[in-house]
Amino acid sequence: RKDVYAHFGAAMYYAQCLEQSIIIAIMFIDHFPKAIKKYTSQHLWENDFDRFMNDISSKTMGRLINSLKAVDFPIDKLEVQLKDALDKRNFLAHHYFVERAIEITTDAGCIKMVEELIDIQAFFSSLETEINQVTDAVSLKYGFTKELQDSMMKEMMIEYHQAR
């Protein structure tokens, strides 16, 4: 059962990674172009960005997907996958253990559940990669290079370890 719980946690982690990828896509594709037009000071930029992040971060996955559909994101080939992702995420969050109440009581059922959860993790991860490929191309227009990403990650890790 511990393996089931671990893989369930990993599946929910990948679902949240997907949600964050959608948020970042909307940020670069919709928010930045609008915010740049209004940019007059660092302070206003930061306030506007904070408002955007607070608003979008409070949205459910379904609302995030609808927001992604409303912006200039090439969603056509991903629309079915995004619907499937929403269904899988909601199933995990609201019904998984209820629907698998019998399976989790047996070793064979637990093995089957782990296999299912590994497939769900891979699905979320693959869809996240597809969204990130589109977003990465757009983010380069704003100078968000791989080197900048690596530098920011290093800074975050240093801050994290200093805070501990």
mmCIF file of N, CA and C in Angstrom, residues 46-120:
data_model
loop_
_atom_site.group_PDB
_atom_site.id
_atom_site.type_symbol
_atom_site.label_atom_id
_atom_site.label_comp_id
_atom_site.label_asym_id
_atom_site.label_seq_id
_atom_site.Cartn_x
_atom_site.Cartn_y
_atom_site.Cartn_z
ATOM 1 N N GLU A 46 5.640 44.839 -11.081
ATOM 2 C CA GLU A 46 5.580 43.827 -10.033
ATOM 3 C C GLU A 46 4.175 43.697 -9.455
ATOM 4 N N ASN A 47 3.499 44.819 -9.238
ATOM 5 C CA ASN A 47 2.129 44.775 -8.725
ATOM 6 C C ASN A 47 1.189 44.080 -9.710
ATOM 7 N N ASP A 48 1.326 44.419 -10.986
ATOM 8 C CA ASP A 48 0.501 43.818 -12.025
ATOM 9 C C ASP A 48 0.763 42.313 -12.102
ATOM 10 N N PHE A 49 2.030 41.944 -12.043
ATOM 11 C CA PHE A 49 2.406 40.533 -12.101
ATOM 12 C C PHE A 49 1.856 39.778 -10.894
ATOM 13 N N ASP A 50 1.985 40.370 -9.716
ATOM 14 C CA ASP A 50 1.464 39.726 -8.505
ATOM 15 C C ASP A 50 -0.051 39.527 -8.593
ATOM 16 N N ARG A 51 -0.759 40.532 -9.102
ATOM 17 C CA ARG A 51 -2.217 40.402 -9.278
ATOM 18 C C ARG A 51 -2.537 39.262 -10.242
ATOM 19 N N PHE A 52 -1.822 39.241 -11.357
ATOM 20 C CA PHE A 52 -2.024 38.174 -12.345
ATOM 21 C C PHE A 52 -1.800 36.803 -11.705
ATOM 22 N N MET A 53 -0.675 36.643 -11.016
ATOM 23 C CA MET A 53 -0.351 35.349 -10.424
ATOM 24 C C MET A 53 -1.361 34.946 -9.345
ATOM 25 N N ASN A 54 -1.780 35.884 -8.528
ATOM 26 C CA ASN A 54 -2.788 35.562 -7.507
ATOM 27 C C ASN A 54 -4.089 35.119 -8.148
ATOM 28 N N ASP A 55 -4.491 35.807 -9.199
ATOM 29 C CA ASP A 55 -5.739 35.460 -9.877
ATOM 30 C C ASP A 55 -5.647 34.101 -10.551
ATOM 31 N N ILE A 56 -4.612 33.903 -11.331
ATOM 32 C CA ILE A 56 -4.540 32.668 -12.119
ATOM 33 C C ILE A 56 -4.232 31.455 -11.246
ATOM 34 N N SER A 57 -3.484 31.663 -10.187
ATOM 35 C CA SER A 57 -3.140 30.540 -9.310
ATOM 36 C C SER A 57 -4.329 30.035 -8.506
ATOM 37 N N SER A 58 -5.371 30.829 -8.426
ATOM 38 C CA SER A 58 -6.557 30.397 -7.684
ATOM 39 C C SER A 58 -7.531 29.599 -8.558
ATOM 40 N N LYS A 59 -7.220 29.493 -9.840
ATOM 41 C CA LYS A 59 -8.123 28.787 -10.755
ATOM 42 C C LYS A 59 -7.951 27.277 -10.668
ATOM 43 N N THR A 60 -9.044 26.581 -10.871
ATOM 44 C CA THR A 60 -9.002 25.122 -10.953
ATOM 45 C C THR A 60 -8.370 24.721 -12.285
ATOM 46 N N MET A 61 -8.004 23.466 -12.406
ATOM 47 C CA MET A 61 -7.415 23.002 -13.663
ATOM 48 C C MET A 61 -8.381 23.226 -14.831
ATOM 49 N N GLY A 62 -9.650 22.982 -14.626
ATOM 50 C CA GLY A 62 -10.628 23.197 -15.695
ATOM 51 C C GLY A 62 -10.662 24.643 -16.144
ATOM 52 N N ARG A 63 -10.635 25.554 -15.198
ATOM 53 C CA ARG A 63 -10.634 26.978 -15.545
ATOM 54 C C ARG A 63 -9.305 27.387 -16.197
ATOM 55 N N LEU A 64 -8.205 26.777 -15.777
ATOM 56 C CA LEU A 64 -6.917 27.057 -16.423
ATOM 57 C C LEU A 64 -6.939 26.610 -17.884
ATOM 58 N N ILE A 65 -7.490 25.435 -18.124
ATOM 59 C CA ILE A 65 -7.583 24.936 -19.500
ATOM 60 C C ILE A 65 -8.457 25.859 -20.334
ATOM 61 N N ASN A 66 -9.569 26.311 -19.780
ATOM 62 C CA ASN A 66 -10.422 27.265 -20.506
ATOM 63 C C ASN A 66 -9.684 28.570 -20.774
ATOM 64 N N SER A 67 -8.887 29.027 -19.824
ATOM 65 C CA SER A 67 -8.092 30.248 -20.025
ATOM 66 C C SER A 67 -7.058 30.033 -21.124
ATOM 67 N N LEU A 68 -6.462 28.850 -21.161
ATOM 68 C CA LEU A 68 -5.477 28.546 -22.197
ATOM 69 C C LEU A 68 -6.137 28.533 -23.575
ATOM 70 N N LYS A 69 -7.368 28.026 -23.635
ATOM 71 C CA LYS A 69 -8.105 28.008 -24.898
ATOM 72 C C LYS A 69 -8.422 29.422 -25.378
ATOM 73 N N ALA A 70 -8.561 30.349 -24.420
ATOM 74 C CA ALA A 70 -8.967 31.719 -24.757
ATOM 75 C C ALA A 70 -7.802 32.585 -25.236
ATOM 76 N N VAL A 71 -6.570 32.124 -25.066
ATOM 77 C CA VAL A 71 -5.415 32.905 -25.503
ATOM 78 C C VAL A 71 -4.864 32.317 -26.800
ATOM 79 N N ASP A 72 -3.860 32.964 -27.345
ATOM 80 C CA ASP A 72 -3.283 32.561 -28.622
ATOM 81 C C ASP A 72 -2.309 31.397 -28.440
ATOM 82 N N PHE A 73 -2.819 30.273 -27.963
ATOM 83 C CA PHE A 73 -2.012 29.067 -27.760
ATOM 84 C C PHE A 73 -2.472 28.029 -28.769
ATOM 85 N N PRO A 74 -1.541 27.383 -29.466
ATOM 86 C CA PRO A 74 -1.938 26.377 -30.465
ATOM 87 C C PRO A 74 -2.459 25.107 -29.792
ATOM 88 N N ILE A 75 -3.697 25.164 -29.385
ATOM 89 C CA ILE A 75 -4.279 24.120 -28.536
ATOM 90 C C ILE A 75 -4.927 22.981 -29.328
ATOM 91 N N ASP A 76 -5.133 23.181 -30.604
ATOM 92 C CA ASP A 76 -5.886 22.205 -31.403
ATOM 93 C C ASP A 76 -5.455 20.765 -31.158
ATOM 94 N N LYS A 77 -4.171 20.498 -31.296
ATOM 95 C CA LYS A 77 -3.707 19.114 -31.169
ATOM 96 C C LYS A 77 -3.684 18.628 -29.725
ATOM 97 N N LEU A 78 -3.787 19.541 -28.768
ATOM 98 C CA LEU A 78 -3.741 19.157 -27.364
ATOM 99 C C LEU A 78 -5.096 19.164 -26.676
ATOM 100 N N GLU A 79 -6.120 19.614 -27.358
ATOM 101 C CA GLU A 79 -7.418 19.794 -26.708
ATOM 102 C C GLU A 79 -7.969 18.494 -26.114
ATOM 103 N N VAL A 80 -7.875 17.417 -26.846
ATOM 104 C CA VAL A 80 -8.378 16.136 -26.346
ATOM 105 C C VAL A 80 -7.533 15.676 -25.152
ATOM 106 N N GLN A 81 -6.226 15.855 -25.246
ATOM 107 C CA GLN A 81 -5.342 15.460 -24.144
ATOM 108 C C GLN A 81 -5.605 16.308 -22.892
ATOM 109 N N LEU A 82 -5.849 17.595 -23.079
ATOM 110 C CA LEU A 82 -6.135 18.453 -21.928
ATOM 111 C C LEU A 82 -7.443 18.053 -21.252
ATOM 112 N N LYS A 83 -8.443 17.691 -22.034
ATOM 113 C CA LYS A 83 -9.711 17.216 -21.469
ATOM 114 C C LYS A 83 -9.477 15.926 -20.690
ATOM 115 N N ASP A 84 -8.673 15.039 -21.276
ATOM 116 C CA ASP A 84 -8.341 13.785 -20.609
ATOM 117 C C ASP A 84 -7.552 14.059 -19.321
ATOM 118 N N ALA A 85 -6.639 15.020 -19.364
ATOM 119 C CA ALA A 85 -5.860 15.379 -18.174
ATOM 120 C C ALA A 85 -6.777 15.887 -17.058
ATOM 121 N N LEU A 86 -7.722 16.725 -17.426
ATOM 122 C CA LEU A 86 -8.676 17.229 -16.433
ATOM 123 C C LEU A 86 -9.481 16.082 -15.827
ATOM 124 N N ASP A 87 -9.947 15.182 -16.668
ATOM 125 C CA ASP A 87 -10.711 14.032 -16.172
ATOM 126 C C ASP A 87 -9.864 13.164 -15.236
ATOM 127 N N LYS A 88 -8.618 12.905 -15.631
ATOM 128 C CA LYS A 88 -7.728 12.082 -14.808
ATOM 129 C C LYS A 88 -7.415 12.777 -13.477
ATOM 130 N N ARG A 89 -7.138 14.067 -13.527
ATOM 131 C CA ARG A 89 -6.823 14.811 -12.311
ATOM 132 C C ARG A 89 -8.027 14.817 -11.363
ATOM 133 N N ASN A 90 -9.206 15.075 -11.898
ATOM 134 C CA ASN A 90 -10.401 15.095 -11.060
ATOM 135 C C ASN A 90 -10.718 13.707 -10.497
ATOM 136 N N PHE A 91 -10.503 12.692 -11.305
ATOM 137 C CA PHE A 91 -10.698 11.323 -10.823
ATOM 138 C C PHE A 91 -9.759 11.033 -9.663
ATOM 139 N N LEU A 92 -8.485 11.389 -9.827
ATOM 140 C CA LEU A 92 -7.527 11.171 -8.748
ATOM 141 C C LEU A 92 -7.946 11.921 -7.484
ATOM 142 N N ALA A 93 -8.276 13.177 -7.641
ATOM 143 C CA ALA A 93 -8.563 14.030 -6.486
ATOM 144 C C ALA A 93 -9.856 13.676 -5.779
ATOM 145 N N HIS A 94 -10.836 13.185 -6.508
ATOM 146 C CA HIS A 94 -12.170 13.040 -5.925
ATOM 147 C C HIS A 94 -12.699 11.611 -5.820
ATOM 148 N N HIS A 95 -12.151 10.691 -6.613
ATOM 149 C CA HIS A 95 -12.781 9.368 -6.666
ATOM 150 C C HIS A 95 -11.818 8.187 -6.586
ATOM 151 N N TYR A 96 -10.524 8.433 -6.736
ATOM 152 C CA TYR A 96 -9.591 7.322 -6.932
ATOM 153 C C TYR A 96 -9.693 6.245 -5.854
ATOM 154 N N PHE A 97 -9.541 6.647 -4.612
ATOM 155 C CA PHE A 97 -9.525 5.628 -3.558
ATOM 156 C C PHE A 97 -10.905 5.045 -3.279
ATOM 157 N N VAL A 98 -11.947 5.794 -3.570
ATOM 158 C CA VAL A 98 -13.297 5.239 -3.443
ATOM 159 C C VAL A 98 -13.492 4.151 -4.498
ATOM 160 N N GLU A 99 -13.083 4.457 -5.734
ATOM 161 C CA GLU A 99 -13.246 3.493 -6.843
ATOM 162 C C GLU A 99 -12.312 2.283 -6.706
ATOM 163 N N ARG A 100 -11.221 2.449 -5.973
ATOM 164 C CA ARG A 100 -10.227 1.377 -5.841
ATOM 165 C C ARG A 100 -10.217 0.782 -4.427
ATOM 166 N N ALA A 101 -11.330 0.917 -3.712
ATOM 167 C CA ALA A 101 -11.402 0.467 -2.316
ATOM 168 C C ALA A 101 -11.139 -1.030 -2.161
ATOM 169 N N ILE A 102 -11.575 -1.826 -3.112
ATOM 170 C CA ILE A 102 -11.353 -3.272 -3.039
ATOM 171 C C ILE A 102 -9.934 -3.615 -3.482
ATOM 172 N N GLU A 103 -9.490 -3.019 -4.590
ATOM 173 C CA GLU A 103 -8.163 -3.322 -5.126
ATOM 174 C C GLU A 103 -7.063 -3.080 -4.098
ATOM 175 N N ILE A 104 -7.185 -2.005 -3.326
ATOM 176 C CA ILE A 104 -6.112 -1.657 -2.399
ATOM 177 C C ILE A 104 -5.983 -2.659 -1.242
ATOM 178 N N THR A 105 -6.945 -3.530 -1.110
ATOM 179 C CA THR A 105 -6.891 -4.519 -0.023
ATOM 180 C C THR A 105 -6.100 -5.763 -0.390
ATOM 181 N N THR A 106 -5.709 -5.901 -1.666
ATOM 182 C CA THR A 106 -4.966 -7.095 -2.095
ATOM 183 C C THR A 106 -3.639 -6.697 -2.718
ATOM 184 N N ASP A 107 -2.674 -7.607 -2.652
ATOM 185 C CA ASP A 107 -1.371 -7.349 -3.281
ATOM 186 C C ASP A 107 -1.515 -7.177 -4.785
ATOM 187 N N ALA A 108 -2.294 -8.042 -5.418
ATOM 188 C CA ALA A 108 -2.489 -7.952 -6.867
ATOM 189 C C ALA A 108 -3.170 -6.630 -7.235
ATOM 190 N N GLY A 109 -4.137 -6.222 -6.442
ATOM 191 C CA GLY A 109 -4.810 -4.954 -6.694
ATOM 192 C C GLY A 109 -3.864 -3.781 -6.544
ATOM 193 N N CYS A 110 -2.996 -3.833 -5.550
ATOM 194 C CA CYS A 110 -2.020 -2.754 -5.346
ATOM 195 C C CYS A 110 -1.042 -2.668 -6.518
ATOM 196 N N ILE A 111 -0.619 -3.819 -7.015
ATOM 197 C CA ILE A 111 0.293 -3.828 -8.170
ATOM 198 C C ILE A 111 -0.394 -3.189 -9.372
ATOM 199 N N LYS A 112 -1.645 -3.542 -9.584
ATOM 200 C CA LYS A 112 -2.416 -2.970 -10.699
ATOM 201 C C LYS A 112 -2.567 -1.454 -10.515
ATOM 202 N N MET A 113 -2.814 -1.021 -9.296
ATOM 203 C CA MET A 113 -2.972 0.415 -9.022
ATOM 204 C C MET A 113 -1.666 1.166 -9.283
ATOM 205 N N VAL A 114 -0.546 0.595 -8.858
ATOM 206 C CA VAL A 114 0.751 1.235 -9.089
ATOM 207 C C VAL A 114 0.998 1.379 -10.590
ATOM 208 N N GLU A 115 0.717 0.342 -11.350
ATOM 209 C CA GLU A 115 0.891 0.404 -12.807
ATOM 210 C C GLU A 115 0.015 1.499 -13.407
ATOM 211 N N GLU A 116 -1.229 1.570 -12.956
ATOM 212 C CA GLU A 116 -2.153 2.599 -13.436
ATOM 213 C C GLU A 116 -1.634 3.996 -13.098
ATOM 214 N N LEU A 117 -1.154 4.167 -11.885
ATOM 215 C CA LEU A 117 -0.669 5.480 -11.448
ATOM 216 C C LEU A 117 0.606 5.881 -12.193
ATOM 217 N N ILE A 118 1.455 4.922 -12.502
ATOM 218 C CA ILE A 118 2.659 5.203 -13.295
ATOM 219 C C ILE A 118 2.256 5.683 -14.692
ATOM 220 N N ASP A 119 1.253 5.061 -15.279
ATOM 221 C CA ASP A 119 0.758 5.500 -16.592
ATOM 222 C C ASP A 119 0.203 6.924 -16.531
ATOM 223 N N ILE A 120 -0.515 7.232 -15.468
ATOM 224 C CA ILE A 120 -1.078 8.579 -15.306
ATOM 225 C C ILE A 120 0.039 9.599 -15.138
#
